[in-house]
XYZ file of N, CA, C and O in Angstrom:
744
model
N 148.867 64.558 32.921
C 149.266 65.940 32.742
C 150.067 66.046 31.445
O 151.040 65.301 31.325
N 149.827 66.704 30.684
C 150.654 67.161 29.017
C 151.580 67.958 29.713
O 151.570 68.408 30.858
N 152.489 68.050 28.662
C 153.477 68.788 28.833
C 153.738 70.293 28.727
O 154.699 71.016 28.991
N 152.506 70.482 28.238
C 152.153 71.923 28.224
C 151.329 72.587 29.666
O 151.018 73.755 29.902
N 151.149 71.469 30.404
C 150.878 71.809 32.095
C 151.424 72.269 32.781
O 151.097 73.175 33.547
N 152.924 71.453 32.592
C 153.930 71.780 33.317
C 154.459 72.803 33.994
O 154.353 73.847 33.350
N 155.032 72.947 35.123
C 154.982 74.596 35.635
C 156.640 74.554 34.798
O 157.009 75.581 34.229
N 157.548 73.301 34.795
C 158.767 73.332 34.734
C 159.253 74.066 33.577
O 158.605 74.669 32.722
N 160.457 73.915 33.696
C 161.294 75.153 32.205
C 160.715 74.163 31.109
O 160.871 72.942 31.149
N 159.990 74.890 30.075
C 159.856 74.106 28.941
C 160.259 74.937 27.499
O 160.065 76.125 27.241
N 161.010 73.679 26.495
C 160.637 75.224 25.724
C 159.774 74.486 24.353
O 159.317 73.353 24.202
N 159.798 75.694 23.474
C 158.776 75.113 22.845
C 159.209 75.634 21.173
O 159.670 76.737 20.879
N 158.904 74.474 20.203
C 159.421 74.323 18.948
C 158.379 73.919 17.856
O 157.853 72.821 17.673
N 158.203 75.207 17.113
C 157.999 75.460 15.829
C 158.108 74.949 14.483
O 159.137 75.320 13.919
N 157.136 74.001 13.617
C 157.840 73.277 13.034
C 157.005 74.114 11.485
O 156.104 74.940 11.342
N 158.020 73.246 10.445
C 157.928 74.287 9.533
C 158.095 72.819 8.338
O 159.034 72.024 8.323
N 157.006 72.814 7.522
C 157.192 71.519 6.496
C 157.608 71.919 5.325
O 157.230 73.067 5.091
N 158.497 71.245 4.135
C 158.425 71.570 3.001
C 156.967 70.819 2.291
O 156.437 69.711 2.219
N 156.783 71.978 1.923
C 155.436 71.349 0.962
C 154.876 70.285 -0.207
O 153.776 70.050 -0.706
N 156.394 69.715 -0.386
C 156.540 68.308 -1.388
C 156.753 67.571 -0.355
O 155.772 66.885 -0.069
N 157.911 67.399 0.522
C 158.048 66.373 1.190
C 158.035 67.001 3.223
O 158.467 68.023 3.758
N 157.204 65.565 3.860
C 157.192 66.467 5.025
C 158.711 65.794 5.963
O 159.055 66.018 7.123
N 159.227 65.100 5.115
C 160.777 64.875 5.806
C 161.944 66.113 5.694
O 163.085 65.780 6.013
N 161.808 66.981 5.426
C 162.306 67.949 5.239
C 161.548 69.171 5.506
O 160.754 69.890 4.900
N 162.307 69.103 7.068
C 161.626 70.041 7.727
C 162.603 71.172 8.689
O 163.771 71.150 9.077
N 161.436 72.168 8.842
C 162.694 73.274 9.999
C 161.980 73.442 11.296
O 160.919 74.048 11.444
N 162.728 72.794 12.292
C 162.233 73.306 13.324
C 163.117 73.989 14.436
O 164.184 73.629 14.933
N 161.993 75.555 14.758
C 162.574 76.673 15.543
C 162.248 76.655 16.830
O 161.142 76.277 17.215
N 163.138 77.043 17.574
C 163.484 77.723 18.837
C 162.432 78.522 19.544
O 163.039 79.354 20.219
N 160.991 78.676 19.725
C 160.496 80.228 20.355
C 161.270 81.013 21.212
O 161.975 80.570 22.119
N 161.157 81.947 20.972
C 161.657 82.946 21.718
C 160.705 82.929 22.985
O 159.490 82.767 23.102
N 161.956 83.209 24.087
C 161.194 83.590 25.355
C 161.186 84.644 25.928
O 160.978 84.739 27.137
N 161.453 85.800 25.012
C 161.194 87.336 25.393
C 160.559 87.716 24.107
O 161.172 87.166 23.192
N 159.540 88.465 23.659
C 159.337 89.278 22.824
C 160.439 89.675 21.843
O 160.390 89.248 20.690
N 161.561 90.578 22.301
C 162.569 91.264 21.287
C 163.093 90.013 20.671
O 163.430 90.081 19.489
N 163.194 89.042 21.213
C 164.369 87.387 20.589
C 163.505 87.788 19.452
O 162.464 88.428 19.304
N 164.801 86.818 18.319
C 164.271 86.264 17.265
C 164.137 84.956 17.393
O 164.963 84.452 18.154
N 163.083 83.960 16.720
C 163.394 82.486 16.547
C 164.455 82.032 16.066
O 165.033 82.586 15.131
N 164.867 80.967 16.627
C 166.291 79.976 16.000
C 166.298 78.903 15.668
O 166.210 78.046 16.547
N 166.377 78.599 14.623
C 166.289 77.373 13.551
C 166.938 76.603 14.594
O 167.968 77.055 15.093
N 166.503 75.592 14.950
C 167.283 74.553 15.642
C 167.761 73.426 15.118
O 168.903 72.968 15.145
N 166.475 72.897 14.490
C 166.915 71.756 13.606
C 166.718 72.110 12.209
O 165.776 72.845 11.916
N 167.553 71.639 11.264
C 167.232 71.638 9.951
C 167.811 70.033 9.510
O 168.825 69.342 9.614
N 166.422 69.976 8.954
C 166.173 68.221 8.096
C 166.448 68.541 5.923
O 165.635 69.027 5.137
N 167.679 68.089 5.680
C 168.051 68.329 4.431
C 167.713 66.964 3.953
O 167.569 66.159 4.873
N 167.524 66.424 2.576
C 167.974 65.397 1.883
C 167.543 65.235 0.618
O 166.847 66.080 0.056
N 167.933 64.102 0.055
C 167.407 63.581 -1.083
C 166.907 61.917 -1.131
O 167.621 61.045 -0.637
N 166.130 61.733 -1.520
C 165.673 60.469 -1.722
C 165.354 60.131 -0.734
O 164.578 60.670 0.055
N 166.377 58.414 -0.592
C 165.834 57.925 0.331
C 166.830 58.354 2.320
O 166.627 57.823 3.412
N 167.621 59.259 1.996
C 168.315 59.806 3.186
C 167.920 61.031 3.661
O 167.945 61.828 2.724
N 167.601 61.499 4.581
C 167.881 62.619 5.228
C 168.565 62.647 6.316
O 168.642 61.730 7.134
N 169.348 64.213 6.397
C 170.716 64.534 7.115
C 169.505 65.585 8.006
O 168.523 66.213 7.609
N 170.015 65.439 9.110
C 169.554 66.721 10.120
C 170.816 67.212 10.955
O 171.729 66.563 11.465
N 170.554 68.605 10.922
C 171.264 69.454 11.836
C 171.415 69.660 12.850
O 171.771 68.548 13.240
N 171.430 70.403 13.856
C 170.998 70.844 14.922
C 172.109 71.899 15.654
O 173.187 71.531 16.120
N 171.689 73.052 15.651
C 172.124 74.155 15.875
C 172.549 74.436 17.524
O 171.727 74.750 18.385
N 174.334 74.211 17.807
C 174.589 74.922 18.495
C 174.656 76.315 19.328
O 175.597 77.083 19.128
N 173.973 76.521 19.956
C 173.739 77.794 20.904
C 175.280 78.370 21.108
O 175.654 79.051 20.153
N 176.157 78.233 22.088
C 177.301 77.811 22.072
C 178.393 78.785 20.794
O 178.856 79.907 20.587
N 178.332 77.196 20.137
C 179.286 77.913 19.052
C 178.705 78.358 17.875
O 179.455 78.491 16.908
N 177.284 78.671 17.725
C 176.791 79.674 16.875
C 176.471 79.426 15.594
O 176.257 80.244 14.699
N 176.433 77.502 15.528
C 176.694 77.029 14.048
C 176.260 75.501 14.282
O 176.403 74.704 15.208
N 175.678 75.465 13.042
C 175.233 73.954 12.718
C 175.365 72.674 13.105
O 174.869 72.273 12.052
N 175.585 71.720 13.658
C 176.278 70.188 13.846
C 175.401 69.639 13.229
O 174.194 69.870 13.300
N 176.122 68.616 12.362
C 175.625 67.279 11.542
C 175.064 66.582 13.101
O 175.799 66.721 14.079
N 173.869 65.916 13.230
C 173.497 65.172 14.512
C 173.322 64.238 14.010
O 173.639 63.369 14.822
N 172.806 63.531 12.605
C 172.577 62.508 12.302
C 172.010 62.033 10.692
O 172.222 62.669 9.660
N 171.174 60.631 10.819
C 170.552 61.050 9.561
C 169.217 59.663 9.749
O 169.059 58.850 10.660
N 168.621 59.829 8.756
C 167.412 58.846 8.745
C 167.578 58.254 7.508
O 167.259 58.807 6.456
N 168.133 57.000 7.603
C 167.427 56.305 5.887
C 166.010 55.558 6.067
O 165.790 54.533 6.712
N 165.155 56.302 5.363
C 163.749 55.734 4.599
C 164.526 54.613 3.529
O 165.057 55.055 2.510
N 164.552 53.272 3.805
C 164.859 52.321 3.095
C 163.492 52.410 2.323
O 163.531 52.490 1.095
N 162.179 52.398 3.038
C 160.850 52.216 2.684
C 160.014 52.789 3.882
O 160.537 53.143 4.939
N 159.294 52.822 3.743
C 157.725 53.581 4.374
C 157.912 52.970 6.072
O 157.823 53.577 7.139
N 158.219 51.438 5.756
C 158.453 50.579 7.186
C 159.568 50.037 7.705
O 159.733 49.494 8.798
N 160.689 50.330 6.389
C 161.949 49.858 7.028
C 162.774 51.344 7.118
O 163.118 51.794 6.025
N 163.111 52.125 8.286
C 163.582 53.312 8.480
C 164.648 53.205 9.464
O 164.314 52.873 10.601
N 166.034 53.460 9.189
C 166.820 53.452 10.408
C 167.125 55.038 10.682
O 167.081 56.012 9.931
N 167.429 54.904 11.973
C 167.696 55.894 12.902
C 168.936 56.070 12.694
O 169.492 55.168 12.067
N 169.697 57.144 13.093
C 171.277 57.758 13.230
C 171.238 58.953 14.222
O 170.905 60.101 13.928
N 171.580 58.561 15.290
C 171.648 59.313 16.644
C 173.397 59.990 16.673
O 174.027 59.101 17.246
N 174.210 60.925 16.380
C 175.280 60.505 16.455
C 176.312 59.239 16.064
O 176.838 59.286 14.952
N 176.591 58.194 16.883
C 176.837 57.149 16.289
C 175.962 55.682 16.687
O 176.131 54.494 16.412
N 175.029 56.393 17.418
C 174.120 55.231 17.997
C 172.844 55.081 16.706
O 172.068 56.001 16.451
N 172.836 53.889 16.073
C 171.934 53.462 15.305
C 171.346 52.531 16.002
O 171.729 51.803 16.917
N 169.304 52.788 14.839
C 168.528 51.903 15.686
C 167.016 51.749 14.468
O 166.604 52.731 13.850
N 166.577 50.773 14.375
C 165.676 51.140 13.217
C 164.376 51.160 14.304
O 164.302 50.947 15.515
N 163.550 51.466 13.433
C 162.181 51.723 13.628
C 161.447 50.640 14.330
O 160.719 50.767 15.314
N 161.686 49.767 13.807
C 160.977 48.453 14.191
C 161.080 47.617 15.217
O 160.300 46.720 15.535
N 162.035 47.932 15.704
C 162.289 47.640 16.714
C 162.101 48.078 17.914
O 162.290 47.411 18.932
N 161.681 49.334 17.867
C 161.135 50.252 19.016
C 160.056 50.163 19.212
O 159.665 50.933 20.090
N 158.789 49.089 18.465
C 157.523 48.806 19.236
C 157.597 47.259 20.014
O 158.361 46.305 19.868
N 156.724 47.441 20.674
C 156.642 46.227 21.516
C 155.118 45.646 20.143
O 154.358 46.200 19.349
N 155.443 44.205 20.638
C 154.498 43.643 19.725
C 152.623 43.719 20.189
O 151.575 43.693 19.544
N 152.954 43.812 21.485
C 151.448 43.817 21.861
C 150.616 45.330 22.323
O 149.554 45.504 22.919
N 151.832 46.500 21.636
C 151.357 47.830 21.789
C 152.185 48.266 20.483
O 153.303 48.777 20.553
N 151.461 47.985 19.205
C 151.884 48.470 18.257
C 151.822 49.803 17.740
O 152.566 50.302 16.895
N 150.377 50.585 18.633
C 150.459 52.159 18.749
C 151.335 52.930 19.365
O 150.974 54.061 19.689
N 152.585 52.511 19.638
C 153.747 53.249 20.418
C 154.709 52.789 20.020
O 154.931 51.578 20.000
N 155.892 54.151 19.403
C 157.217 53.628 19.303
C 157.879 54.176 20.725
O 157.480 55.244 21.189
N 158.828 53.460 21.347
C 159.868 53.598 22.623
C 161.061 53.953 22.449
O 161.837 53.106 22.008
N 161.443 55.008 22.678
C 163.042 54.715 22.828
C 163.908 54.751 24.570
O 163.560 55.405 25.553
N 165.014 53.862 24.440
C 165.543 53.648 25.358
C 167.156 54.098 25.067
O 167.948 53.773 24.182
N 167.241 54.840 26.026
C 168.855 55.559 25.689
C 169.615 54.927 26.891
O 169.214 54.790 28.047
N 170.948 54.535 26.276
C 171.631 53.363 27.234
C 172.142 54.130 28.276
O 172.451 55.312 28.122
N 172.250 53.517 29.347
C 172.994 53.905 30.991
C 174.109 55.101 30.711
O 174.221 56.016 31.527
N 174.698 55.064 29.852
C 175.755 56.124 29.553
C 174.832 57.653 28.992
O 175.183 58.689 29.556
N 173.970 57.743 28.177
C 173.193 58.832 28.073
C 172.435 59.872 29.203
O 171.863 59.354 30.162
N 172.450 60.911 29.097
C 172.028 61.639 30.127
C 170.433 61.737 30.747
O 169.931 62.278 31.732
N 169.942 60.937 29.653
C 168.491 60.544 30.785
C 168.782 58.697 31.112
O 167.929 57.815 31.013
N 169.968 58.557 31.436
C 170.357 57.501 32.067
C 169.736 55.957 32.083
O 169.550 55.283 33.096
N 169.426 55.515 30.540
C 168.631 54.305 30.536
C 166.689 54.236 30.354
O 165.919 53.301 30.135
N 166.449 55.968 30.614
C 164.746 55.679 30.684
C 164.661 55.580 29.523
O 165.427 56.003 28.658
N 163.662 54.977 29.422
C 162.389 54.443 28.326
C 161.567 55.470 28.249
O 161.071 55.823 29.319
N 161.143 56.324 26.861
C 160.345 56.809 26.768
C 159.612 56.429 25.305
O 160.210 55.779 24.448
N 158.059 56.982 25.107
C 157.080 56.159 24.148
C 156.340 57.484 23.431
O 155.835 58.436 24.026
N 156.381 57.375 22.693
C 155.430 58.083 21.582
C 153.818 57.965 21.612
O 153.533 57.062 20.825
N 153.035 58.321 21.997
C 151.740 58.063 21.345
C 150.997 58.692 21.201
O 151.373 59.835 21.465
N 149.579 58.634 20.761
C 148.659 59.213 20.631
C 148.122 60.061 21.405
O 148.587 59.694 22.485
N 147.412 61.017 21.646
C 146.541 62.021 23.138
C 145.373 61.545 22.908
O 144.676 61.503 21.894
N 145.199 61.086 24.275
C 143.854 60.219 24.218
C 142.652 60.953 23.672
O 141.957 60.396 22.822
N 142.290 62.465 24.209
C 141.438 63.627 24.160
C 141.813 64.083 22.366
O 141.077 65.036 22.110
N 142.459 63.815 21.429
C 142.798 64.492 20.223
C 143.708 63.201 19.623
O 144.808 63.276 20.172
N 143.686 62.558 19.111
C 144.368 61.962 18.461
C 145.319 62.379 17.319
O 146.450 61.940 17.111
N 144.800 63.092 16.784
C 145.879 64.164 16.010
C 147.382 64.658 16.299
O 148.375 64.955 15.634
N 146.956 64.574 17.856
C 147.965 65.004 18.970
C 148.621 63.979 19.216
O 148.041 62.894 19.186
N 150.027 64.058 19.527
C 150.970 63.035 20.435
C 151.608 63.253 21.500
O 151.851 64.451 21.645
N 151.883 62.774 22.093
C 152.487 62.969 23.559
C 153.708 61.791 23.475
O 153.746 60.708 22.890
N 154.846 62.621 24.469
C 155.849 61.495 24.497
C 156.002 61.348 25.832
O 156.040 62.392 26.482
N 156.111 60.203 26.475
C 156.065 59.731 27.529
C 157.162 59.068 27.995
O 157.760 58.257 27.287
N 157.590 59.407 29.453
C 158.560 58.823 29.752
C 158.076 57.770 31.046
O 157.586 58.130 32.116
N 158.375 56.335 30.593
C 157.131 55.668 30.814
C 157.503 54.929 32.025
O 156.788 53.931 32.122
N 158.380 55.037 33.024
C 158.421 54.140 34.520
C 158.169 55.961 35.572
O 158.230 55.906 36.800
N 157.983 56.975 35.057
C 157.337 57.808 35.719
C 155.841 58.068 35.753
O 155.037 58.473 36.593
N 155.787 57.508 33.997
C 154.088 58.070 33.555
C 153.811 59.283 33.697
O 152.916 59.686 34.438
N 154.965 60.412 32.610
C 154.896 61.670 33.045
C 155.157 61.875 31.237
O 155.872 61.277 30.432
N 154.429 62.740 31.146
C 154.452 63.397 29.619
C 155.443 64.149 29.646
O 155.487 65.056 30.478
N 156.628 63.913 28.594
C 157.721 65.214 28.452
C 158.002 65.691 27.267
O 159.009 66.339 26.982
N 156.705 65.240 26.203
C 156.785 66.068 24.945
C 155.645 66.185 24.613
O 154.932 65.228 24.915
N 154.985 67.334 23.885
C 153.204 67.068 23.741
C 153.511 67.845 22.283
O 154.237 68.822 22.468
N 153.147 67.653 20.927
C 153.183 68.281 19.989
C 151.054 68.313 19.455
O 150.046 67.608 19.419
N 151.410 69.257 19.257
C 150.142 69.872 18.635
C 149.969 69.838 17.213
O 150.778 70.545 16.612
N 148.918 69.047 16.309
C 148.685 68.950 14.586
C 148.679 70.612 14.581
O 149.549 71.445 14.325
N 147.428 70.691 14.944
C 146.796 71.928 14.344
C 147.933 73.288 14.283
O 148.074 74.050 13.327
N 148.557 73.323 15.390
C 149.551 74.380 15.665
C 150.710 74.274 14.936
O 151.214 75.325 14.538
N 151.400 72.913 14.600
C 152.839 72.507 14.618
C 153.575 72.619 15.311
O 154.744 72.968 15.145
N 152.957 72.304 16.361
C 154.178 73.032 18.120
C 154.564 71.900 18.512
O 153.767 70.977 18.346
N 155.973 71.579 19.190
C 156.210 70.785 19.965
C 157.124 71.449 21.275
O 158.214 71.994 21.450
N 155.686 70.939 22.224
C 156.627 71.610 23.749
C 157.188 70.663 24.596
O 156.577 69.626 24.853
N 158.405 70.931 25.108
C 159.592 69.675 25.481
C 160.155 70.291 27.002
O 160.961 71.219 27.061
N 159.578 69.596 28.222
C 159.317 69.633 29.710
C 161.154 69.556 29.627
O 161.913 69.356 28.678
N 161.336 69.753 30.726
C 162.942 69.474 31.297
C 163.353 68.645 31.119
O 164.331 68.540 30.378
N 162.516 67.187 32.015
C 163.145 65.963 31.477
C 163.089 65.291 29.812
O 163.768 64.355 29.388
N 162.519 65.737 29.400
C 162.568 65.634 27.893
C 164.124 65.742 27.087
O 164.763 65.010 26.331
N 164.356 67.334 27.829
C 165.338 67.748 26.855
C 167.168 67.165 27.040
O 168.120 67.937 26.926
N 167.276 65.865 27.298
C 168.463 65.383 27.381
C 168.213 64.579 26.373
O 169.218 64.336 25.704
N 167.173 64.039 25.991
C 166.826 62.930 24.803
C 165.615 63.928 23.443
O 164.576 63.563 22.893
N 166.489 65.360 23.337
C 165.773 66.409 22.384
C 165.881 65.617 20.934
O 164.928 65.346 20.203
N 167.285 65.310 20.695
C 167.412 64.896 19.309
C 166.406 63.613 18.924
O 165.676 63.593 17.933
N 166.532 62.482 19.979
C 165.816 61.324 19.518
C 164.272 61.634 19.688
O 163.571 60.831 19.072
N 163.611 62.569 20.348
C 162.027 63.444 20.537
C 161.813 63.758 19.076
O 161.026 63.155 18.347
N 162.714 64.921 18.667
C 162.137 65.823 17.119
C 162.329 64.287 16.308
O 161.228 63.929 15.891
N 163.523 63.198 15.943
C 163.237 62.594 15.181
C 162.365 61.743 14.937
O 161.979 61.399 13.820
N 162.009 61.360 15.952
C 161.077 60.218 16.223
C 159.291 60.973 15.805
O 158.468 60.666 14.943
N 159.294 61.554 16.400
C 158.302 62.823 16.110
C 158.331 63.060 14.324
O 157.381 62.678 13.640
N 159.803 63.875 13.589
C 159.453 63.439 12.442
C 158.996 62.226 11.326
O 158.534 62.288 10.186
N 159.349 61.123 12.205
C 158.851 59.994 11.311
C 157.665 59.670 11.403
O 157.021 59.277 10.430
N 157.094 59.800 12.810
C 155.416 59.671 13.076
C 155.196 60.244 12.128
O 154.635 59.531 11.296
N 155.487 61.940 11.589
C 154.653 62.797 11.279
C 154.701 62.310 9.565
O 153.662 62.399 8.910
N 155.756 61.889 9.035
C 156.090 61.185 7.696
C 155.338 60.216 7.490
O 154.925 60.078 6.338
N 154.916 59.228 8.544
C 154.281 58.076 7.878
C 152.789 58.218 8.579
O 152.142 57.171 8.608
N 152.255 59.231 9.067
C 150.764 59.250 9.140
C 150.552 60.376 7.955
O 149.397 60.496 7.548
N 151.556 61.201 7.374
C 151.006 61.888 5.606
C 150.943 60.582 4.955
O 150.095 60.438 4.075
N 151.724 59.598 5.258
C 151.949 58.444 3.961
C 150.863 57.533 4.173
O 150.806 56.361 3.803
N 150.033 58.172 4.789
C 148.741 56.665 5.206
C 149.467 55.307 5.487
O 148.927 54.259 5.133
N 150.950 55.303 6.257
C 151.050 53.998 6.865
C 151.378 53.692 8.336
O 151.804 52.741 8.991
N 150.931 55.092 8.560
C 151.703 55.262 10.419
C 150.885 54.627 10.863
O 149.914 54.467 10.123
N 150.836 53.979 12.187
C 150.264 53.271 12.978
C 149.024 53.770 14.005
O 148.156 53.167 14.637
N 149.328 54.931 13.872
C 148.425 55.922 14.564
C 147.361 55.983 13.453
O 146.226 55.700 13.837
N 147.485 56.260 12.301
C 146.511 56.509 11.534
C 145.870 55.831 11.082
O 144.889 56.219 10.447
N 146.227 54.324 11.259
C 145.488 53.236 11.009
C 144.360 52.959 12.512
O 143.346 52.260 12.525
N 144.770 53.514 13.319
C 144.202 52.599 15.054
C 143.032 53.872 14.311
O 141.950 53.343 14.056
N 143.082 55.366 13.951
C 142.485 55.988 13.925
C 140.797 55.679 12.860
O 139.676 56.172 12.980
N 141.254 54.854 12.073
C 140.342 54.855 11.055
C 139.588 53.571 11.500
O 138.527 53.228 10.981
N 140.317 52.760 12.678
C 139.172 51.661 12.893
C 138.587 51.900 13.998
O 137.938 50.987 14.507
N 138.671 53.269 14.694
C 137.907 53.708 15.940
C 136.991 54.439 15.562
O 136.216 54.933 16.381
């Protein structure tokens, strides 16, 4: 079942590329009434080899620094969760190199699960994020659309979803994502 099945509260996010670089990106809020306006949720700033992302308090009506990504290189990329760092490479298992995982420790609010990035079997273009000792999809983003829709249980691990999600989406433009390689020998 995708996450766009789901009967549960989902919501769903709008992504928006700069046209030089796709690490610098905006992604919005849909509205779930007609009159709403969209709300920038995340905004991805940088230069070079860093980018800073935002992420927009509901709340208090204003921006928070959430983190940042250094692109050392195409394959060496660390993560910045708040103060939890984690690179890239380390989040595949060696004998499923088409999936990155993340695992958020016992203290985080999806309490230790493991969830995985990958491909949609039916569209490859497509990814799904999986939260993987349920085997339940809780993120499904769409190429063609730029949508990413994020199930309930998803949204306690939102920040590490959009980033992880942006780097897929960075290194299959860069012809070195892993997805886009399984793609060209199928």
């Amino acid at each position: 079942m995708s996450a766009t099945e789901s009967s549960e509260e989902s919501i769903t996010l709008g992504w928006v590329f700069d046209q030089g670089d796709v690490r610098l990106a905006q992604v919005y809020l849909a509205p779930k009434k007609e009159d709403e306006e969209r709300i920038k949720l995340y905004n991805f700033t940088g230069y070079g080899t860093f980018t800073s992302y935002y992420r927009y308090n509901l709340q208090s009506e204003r921006y928070e620094n959430a983190g940042q990504i250094e692109w050392a290189s195409a394959r060496n990329i660390k993560l910045t969760f708040g103060v939890r760092t984690v690179h890239v490479d380390t989040m595949t298992r060696k004998n499923k190199p088409q999936s990155r995982r993340i695992k958020n420790p016992p203290s985080e609010p999806s309490d230790g699960m493991e969830y995985k990035w990958r491909p949609v079997e039916s569209n490859p273009q497509n990814l799904e994020c999986l939260m993987v000792s349920e085997k339940k999809v809780v993120a499904t983003y769409d190429a063609d659309s730029t949508t990413l829709i994020v199930i309930a249980e998803g949204q306690g691990i939102l920040d590490e979803i959009v980033v992880l999600l942006l780097v897929h989406l960075y290194r299959r433009a860069n012809n070195i994502d892993f997805i886009q390689s399984q793609l060209s020998t199928s």
